[in-house]
Amino acid sequence: MSYPYGPPPSGPNPQQPYGPGSGPIPQPAPPYGQDPYGQSGYGAPQGYGQPSDAVPPHVGVPAEWGTRLGGYLLDGLIVSGAQIVAMLAGAIVGAILGVLVGLGDPGVGGVVGGLAFFIILIAGTFGFAFWNIVYRRGVYGQTLGQKIVKLKTVSEETGQVIGAGNAFLRQLCHVLDTLACYVGWFAPLWEPKKQTWADKIMATVVVSAETGSPLPLTKREQKEQQEAAAGGGYPGMPQPGYPQQW
């Protein structure tokens, strides 16, 4: 048989047609990452995810009950100190008003002086307590006592501050912790997230201030940072080129 273009090339392994006796058909390679032996009958092992009862890392590490107790005691001492200051201020103002009003009517002067004393005492004590426990906790994440022991109160989901309104509601929820023979206050001893009942209701958690998302800066801290940035150094340190003031 003649070929007009020459004989076809022949290789060492010429391709054979598929058919009976031609051998098994080669299977395509499995995709990358797939088990070449097929799917396991028991299913693929699942990854080790975050337990549902654990606090996410971006929120922080839950505080121990003893550290929280220390913060509460410090807040109590601080508010008591503010109460003493308010008492002294009320006594001074009440005495002055009593004398001034008593010049015209001694009986009325005593009543006015006593009334001024109680108004200043109550307003000063509760006003300071509200500022420290509600406003500071909600806006900056810390009371003064918590700041000393390096704790903060944040949302258990976002790790951010909860706002003054939610801080006030959380404080009201502490009534439930107290009514049940104070059991709710001891709940952090056995709760996975170390929460009181008020924390669980408001979805908050008290964590170490050195973990999780950073807290908002107070106005004083913002001012110090601005001064440090403007002067190119740290607040309170003499800057080069300026005479040091004594």
PDB file of C-alpha atoms in Angstrom:
ATOM      1  CA  MET A   1       0.000   0.000   0.000  1.00  0.00           C
ATOM      2  CA  SER A   2       1.420   3.329  -1.001  1.00  0.00           C
ATOM      3  CA  TYR A   3       1.119   6.585   0.956  1.00  0.00           C
ATOM      4  CA  PRO A   4       1.194   9.850  -0.976  1.00  0.00           C
ATOM      5  CA  TYR A   5       2.773  11.730   1.913  1.00  0.00           C
ATOM      6  CA  GLY A   6       4.979   8.970   3.131  1.00  0.00           C
ATOM      7  CA  PRO A   7       4.355   6.280   5.733  1.00  0.00           C
ATOM      8  CA  PRO A   8       2.789   7.379   9.052  1.00  0.00           C
ATOM      9  CA  PRO A   9       5.240   7.820  11.960  1.00  0.00           C
ATOM     10  CA  SER A  10       5.458   4.917  14.278  1.00  0.00           C
ATOM     11  CA  GLY A  11       6.468   5.331  17.925  1.00  0.00           C
ATOM     12  CA  PRO A  12       7.574   2.862  20.498  1.00  0.00           C
ATOM     13  CA  ASN A  13       4.082   2.842  22.073  1.00  0.00           C
ATOM     14  CA  PRO A  14       1.478   3.414  19.399  1.00  0.00           C
ATOM     15  CA  GLN A  15      -1.950   4.349  20.646  1.00  0.00           C
ATOM     16  CA  GLN A  16      -4.286   1.412  20.800  1.00  0.00           C
ATOM     17  CA  PRO A  17      -8.049   1.701  20.436  1.00  0.00           C
ATOM     18  CA  TYR A  18     -10.087   1.194  23.576  1.00  0.00           C
ATOM     19  CA  GLY A  19     -11.998  -1.993  23.608  1.00  0.00           C
ATOM     20  CA  PRO A  20     -12.057  -5.462  25.082  1.00  0.00           C
ATOM     21  CA  GLY A  21      -8.640  -6.492  26.165  1.00  0.00           C
ATOM     22  CA  SER A  22      -7.153  -3.020  25.806  1.00  0.00           C
ATOM     23  CA  GLY A  23      -6.700  -2.513  29.582  1.00  0.00           C
ATOM     24  CA  PRO A  24      -8.460  -0.252  32.144  1.00  0.00           C
ATOM     25  CA  ILE A  25      -9.303   3.316  31.236  1.00  0.00           C
ATOM     26  CA  PRO A  26      -7.113   5.717  33.284  1.00  0.00           C
ATOM     27  CA  GLN A  27      -9.029   7.791  35.829  1.00  0.00           C
ATOM     28  CA  PRO A  28      -8.442  11.558  36.177  1.00  0.00           C
ATOM     29  CA  ALA A  29      -6.488  12.689  39.215  1.00  0.00           C
ATOM     30  CA  PRO A  30      -8.636  13.933  42.123  1.00  0.00           C
ATOM     31  CA  PRO A  31      -8.689  17.713  42.771  1.00  0.00           C
ATOM     32  CA  TYR A  32      -6.085  19.120  45.123  1.00  0.00           C
ATOM     33  CA  GLY A  33      -7.006  18.625  48.761  1.00  0.00           C
ATOM     34  CA  GLN A  34      -9.561  15.831  48.109  1.00  0.00           C
ATOM     35  CA  ASP A  35      -9.092  12.419  49.647  1.00  0.00           C
ATOM     36  CA  PRO A  36      -7.981  10.125  46.791  1.00  0.00           C
ATOM     37  CA  TYR A  37      -9.608   7.153  48.551  1.00  0.00           C
ATOM     38  CA  GLY A  38     -13.029   8.752  48.656  1.00  0.00           C
ATOM     39  CA  GLN A  39     -15.006  10.393  51.405  1.00  0.00           C
ATOM     40  CA  SER A  40     -14.733   8.797  54.788  1.00  0.00           C
ATOM     41  CA  GLY A  41     -17.821   7.011  56.000  1.00  0.00           C
ATOM     42  CA  TYR A  42     -17.635   8.864  59.290  1.00  0.00           C
ATOM     43  CA  GLY A  43     -17.305  12.315  57.754  1.00  0.00           C
ATOM     44  CA  ALA A  44     -14.368  14.663  57.685  1.00  0.00           C
ATOM     45  CA  PRO A  45     -13.048  15.805  61.063  1.00  0.00           C
ATOM     46  CA  GLN A  46     -14.244  19.257  62.032  1.00  0.00           C
ATOM     47  CA  GLY A  47     -11.870  22.026  63.029  1.00  0.00           C
ATOM     48  CA  TYR A  48     -11.467  23.097  66.589  1.00  0.00           C
ATOM     49  CA  GLY A  49     -13.596  26.248  66.713  1.00  0.00           C
ATOM     50  CA  GLN A  50     -14.253  28.699  69.541  1.00  0.00           C
ATOM     51  CA  PRO A  51     -16.469  27.114  72.237  1.00  0.00           C
ATOM     52  CA  SER A  52     -19.898  28.698  72.468  1.00  0.00           C
ATOM     53  CA  ASP A  53     -19.450  29.499  76.150  1.00  0.00           C
ATOM     54  CA  ALA A  54     -16.063  31.213  75.711  1.00  0.00           C
ATOM     55  CA  VAL A  55     -15.416  34.937  75.414  1.00  0.00           C
ATOM     56  CA  PRO A  56     -14.006  35.872  71.966  1.00  0.00           C
ATOM     57  CA  PRO A  57     -10.372  37.037  71.963  1.00  0.00           C
ATOM     58  CA  HIS A  58     -11.286  40.509  70.681  1.00  0.00           C
ATOM     59  CA  VAL A  59     -13.460  40.995  73.783  1.00  0.00           C
ATOM     60  CA  GLY A  60     -10.818  40.085  76.347  1.00  0.00           C
ATOM     61  CA  VAL A  61     -10.046  37.707  79.182  1.00  0.00           C
ATOM     62  CA  PRO A  62     -12.820  37.494  81.824  1.00  0.00           C
ATOM     63  CA  ALA A  63     -11.843  38.932  85.185  1.00  0.00           C
ATOM     64  CA  GLU A  64     -11.620  36.819  88.296  1.00  0.00           C
ATOM     65  CA  TRP A  65     -14.264  37.261  90.967  1.00  0.00           C
ATOM     66  CA  GLY A  66     -11.750  38.460  93.546  1.00  0.00           C
ATOM     67  CA  THR A  67     -10.454  41.194  91.249  1.00  0.00           C
ATOM     68  CA  ARG A  68     -14.005  42.353  90.551  1.00  0.00           C
ATOM     69  CA  LEU A  69     -14.700  42.442  94.277  1.00  0.00           C
ATOM     70  CA  GLY A  70     -11.634  44.618  94.765  1.00  0.00           C
ATOM     71  CA  GLY A  71     -12.931  47.060  92.165  1.00  0.00           C
ATOM     72  CA  TYR A  72     -16.340  47.226  93.876  1.00  0.00           C
ATOM     73  CA  LEU A  73     -14.765  47.891  97.266  1.00  0.00           C
ATOM     74  CA  LEU A  74     -12.576  50.642  95.845  1.00  0.00           C
ATOM     75  CA  ASP A  75     -15.600  52.262  94.204  1.00  0.00           C
ATOM     76  CA  GLY A  76     -17.389  52.124  97.547  1.00  0.00           C
ATOM     77  CA  LEU A  77     -14.488  53.851  99.276  1.00  0.00           C
ATOM     78  CA  ILE A  78     -14.268  56.497  96.552  1.00  0.00           C
ATOM     79  CA  VAL A  79     -17.998  57.255  96.744  1.00  0.00           C
ATOM     80  CA  SER A  80     -17.752  57.401 100.546  1.00  0.00           C
ATOM     81  CA  GLY A  81     -14.964  59.948 100.202  1.00  0.00           C
ATOM     82  CA  ALA A  82     -17.144  62.001  97.869  1.00  0.00           C
ATOM     83  CA  GLN A  83     -19.950  61.788 100.430  1.00  0.00           C
ATOM     84  CA  ILE A  84     -17.686  63.198 103.137  1.00  0.00           C
ATOM     85  CA  VAL A  85     -16.702  66.075 100.858  1.00  0.00           C
ATOM     86  CA  ALA A  86     -20.367  66.754 100.065  1.00  0.00           C
ATOM     87  CA  MET A  87     -21.197  66.652 103.769  1.00  0.00           C
ATOM     88  CA  LEU A  88     -18.529  69.222 104.593  1.00  0.00           C
ATOM     89  CA  ALA A  89     -19.606  71.444 101.709  1.00  0.00           C
ATOM     90  CA  GLY A  90     -23.238  71.161 102.773  1.00  0.00           C
ATOM     91  CA  ALA A  91     -22.392  72.020 106.367  1.00  0.00           C
ATOM     92  CA  ILE A  92     -20.446  75.124 105.333  1.00  0.00           C
ATOM     93  CA  VAL A  93     -23.061  76.371 102.869  1.00  0.00           C
ATOM     94  CA  GLY A  94     -25.899  75.529 105.242  1.00  0.00           C
ATOM     95  CA  ALA A  95     -24.259  77.415 108.093  1.00  0.00           C
ATOM     96  CA  ILE A  96     -23.674  80.494 105.938  1.00  0.00           C
ATOM     97  CA  LEU A  97     -27.237  80.506 104.606  1.00  0.00           C
ATOM     98  CA  GLY A  98     -28.617  79.892 108.081  1.00  0.00           C
ATOM     99  CA  VAL A  99     -26.779  82.912 109.448  1.00  0.00           C
ATOM    100  CA  LEU A 100     -27.746  85.175 106.563  1.00  0.00           C
ATOM    101  CA  VAL A 101     -31.414  84.199 106.592  1.00  0.00           C
ATOM    102  CA  GLY A 102     -31.468  84.116 110.381  1.00  0.00           C
ATOM    103  CA  LEU A 103     -30.656  87.808 110.512  1.00  0.00           C
ATOM    104  CA  GLY A 104     -34.243  88.468 109.513  1.00  0.00           C
ATOM    105  CA  ASP A 105     -35.906  85.437 111.073  1.00  0.00           C
ATOM    106  CA  PRO A 106     -33.857  83.074 113.257  1.00  0.00           C
ATOM    107  CA  GLY A 107     -36.413  80.268 112.927  1.00  0.00           C
ATOM    108  CA  VAL A 108     -36.414  80.341 109.150  1.00  0.00           C
ATOM    109  CA  GLY A 109     -32.628  80.605 109.065  1.00  0.00           C
ATOM    110  CA  GLY A 110     -32.212  77.237 110.786  1.00  0.00           C
ATOM    111  CA  VAL A 111     -34.634  75.545 108.404  1.00  0.00           C
ATOM    112  CA  VAL A 112     -32.927  77.002 105.324  1.00  0.00           C
ATOM    113  CA  GLY A 113     -29.496  76.015 106.588  1.00  0.00           C
ATOM    114  CA  GLY A 114     -30.565  72.437 107.296  1.00  0.00           C
ATOM    115  CA  LEU A 115     -32.322  72.133 103.947  1.00  0.00           C
ATOM    116  CA  ALA A 116     -29.253  73.390 102.088  1.00  0.00           C
ATOM    117  CA  PHE A 117     -27.101  70.873 103.943  1.00  0.00           C
ATOM    118  CA  PHE A 118     -29.231  67.882 102.920  1.00  0.00           C
ATOM    119  CA  ILE A 119     -29.638  69.034  99.324  1.00  0.00           C
ATOM    120  CA  ILE A 120     -25.891  69.412  98.834  1.00  0.00           C
ATOM    121  CA  LEU A 121     -25.194  66.131 100.619  1.00  0.00           C
ATOM    122  CA  ILE A 122     -27.662  64.099  98.555  1.00  0.00           C
ATOM    123  CA  ALA A 123     -26.945  65.815  95.229  1.00  0.00           C
ATOM    124  CA  GLY A 124     -23.194  65.614  95.697  1.00  0.00           C
ATOM    125  CA  THR A 125     -23.160  61.953  96.755  1.00  0.00           C
ATOM    126  CA  PHE A 126     -25.589  60.596  94.191  1.00  0.00           C
ATOM    127  CA  GLY A 127     -24.281  62.844  91.449  1.00  0.00           C
ATOM    128  CA  PHE A 128     -20.735  61.602  91.927  1.00  0.00           C
ATOM    129  CA  ALA A 129     -21.879  57.972  92.200  1.00  0.00           C
ATOM    130  CA  PHE A 130     -23.878  58.298  88.970  1.00  0.00           C
ATOM    131  CA  TRP A 131     -20.927  59.875  87.180  1.00  0.00           C
ATOM    132  CA  ASN A 132     -18.541  57.158  88.328  1.00  0.00           C
ATOM    133  CA  ILE A 133     -20.661  54.001  88.152  1.00  0.00           C
ATOM    134  CA  VAL A 134     -22.983  54.795  85.232  1.00  0.00           C
ATOM    135  CA  TYR A 135     -21.388  57.458  83.042  1.00  0.00           C
ATOM    136  CA  ARG A 136     -17.753  56.370  83.288  1.00  0.00           C
ATOM    137  CA  ARG A 137     -18.589  52.670  82.990  1.00  0.00           C
ATOM    138  CA  GLY A 138     -20.836  53.222  79.985  1.00  0.00           C
ATOM    139  CA  VAL A 139     -18.789  55.801  78.061  1.00  0.00           C
ATOM    140  CA  TYR A 140     -15.207  54.862  78.973  1.00  0.00           C
ATOM    141  CA  GLY A 141     -15.726  51.245  80.071  1.00  0.00           C
ATOM    142  CA  GLN A 142     -14.321  51.718  83.576  1.00  0.00           C
ATOM    143  CA  THR A 143     -15.273  53.062  86.952  1.00  0.00           C
ATOM    144  CA  LEU A 144     -12.492  54.615  88.996  1.00  0.00           C
ATOM    145  CA  GLY A 145     -12.226  51.431  91.030  1.00  0.00           C
ATOM    146  CA  GLN A 146     -12.045  49.296  87.894  1.00  0.00           C
ATOM    147  CA  LYS A 147      -9.352  51.537  86.476  1.00  0.00           C
ATOM    148  CA  ILE A 148      -7.205  50.961  89.563  1.00  0.00           C
ATOM    149  CA  VAL A 149      -7.524  47.155  89.334  1.00  0.00           C
ATOM    150  CA  LYS A 150      -7.287  47.284  85.499  1.00  0.00           C
ATOM    151  CA  LEU A 151     -10.737  45.974  84.584  1.00  0.00           C
ATOM    152  CA  LYS A 152     -13.365  47.099  82.086  1.00  0.00           C
ATOM    153  CA  THR A 153     -17.035  46.398  81.363  1.00  0.00           C
ATOM    154  CA  VAL A 154     -17.802  45.782  77.681  1.00  0.00           C
ATOM    155  CA  SER A 155     -20.254  44.021  75.385  1.00  0.00           C
ATOM    156  CA  GLU A 156     -19.693  40.265  75.283  1.00  0.00           C
ATOM    157  CA  GLU A 157     -20.171  40.291  71.495  1.00  0.00           C
ATOM    158  CA  THR A 158     -18.318  43.367  70.243  1.00  0.00           C
ATOM    159  CA  GLY A 159     -15.869  44.110  73.051  1.00  0.00           C
ATOM    160  CA  GLN A 160     -16.871  47.794  72.890  1.00  0.00           C
ATOM    161  CA  VAL A 161     -18.263  50.060  75.604  1.00  0.00           C
ATOM    162  CA  ILE A 162     -22.005  49.765  76.239  1.00  0.00           C
ATOM    163  CA  GLY A 163     -23.036  53.414  76.644  1.00  0.00           C
ATOM    164  CA  ALA A 164     -24.439  55.257  79.659  1.00  0.00           C
ATOM    165  CA  GLY A 165     -28.021  54.107  79.040  1.00  0.00           C
ATOM    166  CA  ASN A 166     -27.156  50.408  79.066  1.00  0.00           C
ATOM    167  CA  ALA A 167     -24.845  50.936  82.022  1.00  0.00           C
ATOM    168  CA  PHE A 168     -27.787  52.415  83.942  1.00  0.00           C
ATOM    169  CA  LEU A 169     -30.034  49.466  83.016  1.00  0.00           C
ATOM    170  CA  ARG A 170     -27.281  47.060  84.022  1.00  0.00           C
ATOM    171  CA  GLN A 171     -27.076  48.748  87.395  1.00  0.00           C
ATOM    172  CA  LEU A 172     -30.833  48.306  87.845  1.00  0.00           C
ATOM    173  CA  CYS A 173     -30.512  44.613  86.943  1.00  0.00           C
ATOM    174  CA  HIS A 174     -28.171  44.184  89.904  1.00  0.00           C
ATOM    175  CA  VAL A 175     -31.347  44.301  92.002  1.00  0.00           C
ATOM    176  CA  LEU A 176     -31.986  40.724  90.831  1.00  0.00           C
ATOM    177  CA  ASP A 177     -28.497  39.745  91.958  1.00  0.00           C
ATOM    178  CA  THR A 178     -29.341  41.094  95.400  1.00  0.00           C
ATOM    179  CA  LEU A 179     -32.926  39.847  95.821  1.00  0.00           C
ATOM    180  CA  ALA A 180     -31.948  36.184  95.457  1.00  0.00           C
ATOM    181  CA  CYS A 181     -29.907  36.268  98.664  1.00  0.00           C
ATOM    182  CA  TYR A 182     -26.984  37.827  96.757  1.00  0.00           C
ATOM    183  CA  VAL A 183     -26.522  34.631  94.725  1.00  0.00           C
ATOM    184  CA  GLY A 184     -26.267  36.615  91.493  1.00  0.00           C
ATOM    185  CA  TRP A 185     -23.222  38.463  92.791  1.00  0.00           C
ATOM    186  CA  PHE A 186     -21.427  35.127  93.280  1.00  0.00           C
ATOM    187  CA  ALA A 187     -22.419  33.757  89.850  1.00  0.00           C
ATOM    188  CA  PRO A 188     -19.007  34.655  88.310  1.00  0.00           C
ATOM    189  CA  LEU A 189     -17.508  31.899  90.468  1.00  0.00           C
ATOM    190  CA  TRP A 190     -19.145  29.192  88.329  1.00  0.00           C
ATOM    191  CA  GLU A 191     -20.338  30.889  85.144  1.00  0.00           C
ATOM    192  CA  PRO A 192     -18.131  30.141  82.067  1.00  0.00           C
ATOM    193  CA  LYS A 193     -17.890  33.837  81.174  1.00  0.00           C
ATOM    194  CA  LYS A 194     -17.668  34.878  84.846  1.00  0.00           C
ATOM    195  CA  GLN A 195     -20.853  36.955  84.595  1.00  0.00           C
ATOM    196  CA  THR A 196     -23.311  38.119  87.201  1.00  0.00           C
ATOM    197  CA  TRP A 197     -27.007  37.774  86.390  1.00  0.00           C
ATOM    198  CA  ALA A 198     -27.055  41.446  85.446  1.00  0.00           C
ATOM    199  CA  ASP A 199     -24.202  40.778  83.013  1.00  0.00           C
ATOM    200  CA  LYS A 200     -26.104  37.895  81.417  1.00  0.00           C
ATOM    201  CA  ILE A 201     -29.277  39.980  81.040  1.00  0.00           C
ATOM    202  CA  MET A 202     -27.429  42.924  79.479  1.00  0.00           C
ATOM    203  CA  ALA A 203     -24.967  40.740  77.496  1.00  0.00           C
ATOM    204  CA  THR A 204     -21.952  42.346  79.152  1.00  0.00           C
ATOM    205  CA  VAL A 205     -18.752  40.917  80.535  1.00  0.00           C
ATOM    206  CA  VAL A 206     -16.068  42.278  82.848  1.00  0.00           C
ATOM    207  CA  VAL A 207     -12.618  41.570  81.430  1.00  0.00           C
ATOM    208  CA  SER A 208      -9.022  42.572  81.986  1.00  0.00           C
ATOM    209  CA  ALA A 209      -8.382  46.070  80.652  1.00  0.00           C
ATOM    210  CA  GLU A 210      -5.078  44.884  79.195  1.00  0.00           C
ATOM    211  CA  THR A 211      -6.829  42.465  76.808  1.00  0.00           C
ATOM    212  CA  GLY A 212      -9.344  42.850  73.995  1.00  0.00           C
ATOM    213  CA  SER A 213     -10.148  46.036  72.107  1.00  0.00           C
ATOM    214  CA  PRO A 214      -8.714  49.324  73.449  1.00  0.00           C
ATOM    215  CA  LEU A 215     -11.009  51.598  75.443  1.00  0.00           C
ATOM    216  CA  PRO A 216     -11.982  55.116  74.368  1.00  0.00           C
ATOM    217  CA  LEU A 217      -9.730  57.839  75.720  1.00  0.00           C
ATOM    218  CA  THR A 218     -11.073  60.219  78.328  1.00  0.00           C
ATOM    219  CA  LYS A 219     -10.993  63.948  77.607  1.00  0.00           C
ATOM    220  CA  ARG A 220      -7.958  64.319  79.840  1.00  0.00           C
ATOM    221  CA  GLU A 221      -6.126  61.506  78.048  1.00  0.00           C
ATOM    222  CA  GLN A 222      -7.017  63.007  74.676  1.00  0.00           C
ATOM    223  CA  LYS A 223      -5.644  66.367  75.792  1.00  0.00           C
ATOM    224  CA  GLU A 224      -2.421  64.766  77.012  1.00  0.00           C
ATOM    225  CA  GLN A 225      -1.972  62.970  73.697  1.00  0.00           C
ATOM    226  CA  GLN A 226      -2.558  66.179  71.762  1.00  0.00           C
ATOM    227  CA  GLU A 227      -0.015  68.017  73.909  1.00  0.00           C
ATOM    228  CA  ALA A 228       2.482  65.205  73.448  1.00  0.00           C
ATOM    229  CA  ALA A 229       1.956  65.183  69.682  1.00  0.00           C
ATOM    230  CA  ALA A 230       2.262  68.972  69.434  1.00  0.00           C
ATOM    231  CA  GLY A 231       5.422  69.070  71.548  1.00  0.00           C
ATOM    232  CA  GLY A 232       6.999  65.981  70.043  1.00  0.00           C
ATOM    233  CA  GLY A 233       7.406  64.292  73.407  1.00  0.00           C
ATOM    234  CA  TYR A 234       5.592  63.172  76.488  1.00  0.00           C
ATOM    235  CA  PRO A 235       3.387  65.415  78.638  1.00  0.00           C
ATOM    236  CA  GLY A 236       5.216  66.994  81.529  1.00  0.00           C
ATOM    237  CA  MET A 237       8.697  66.678  79.992  1.00  0.00           C
ATOM    238  CA  PRO A 238      10.718  69.756  79.003  1.00  0.00           C
ATOM    239  CA  GLN A 239      11.042  70.199  75.261  1.00  0.00           C
ATOM    240  CA  PRO A 240      14.325  71.137  73.570  1.00  0.00           C
ATOM    241  CA  GLY A 241      14.713  74.789  72.714  1.00  0.00           C
ATOM    242  CA  TYR A 242      12.624  76.038  75.630  1.00  0.00           C
ATOM    243  CA  PRO A 243      13.883  77.036  79.088  1.00  0.00           C
ATOM    244  CA  GLN A 244      12.743  74.616  81.762  1.00  0.00           C
ATOM    245  CA  GLN A 245      10.298  76.150  84.225  1.00  0.00           C
ATOM    246  CA  TRP A 246      10.664  75.403  87.911  1.00  0.00           C
TER     247      TRP A 246
END
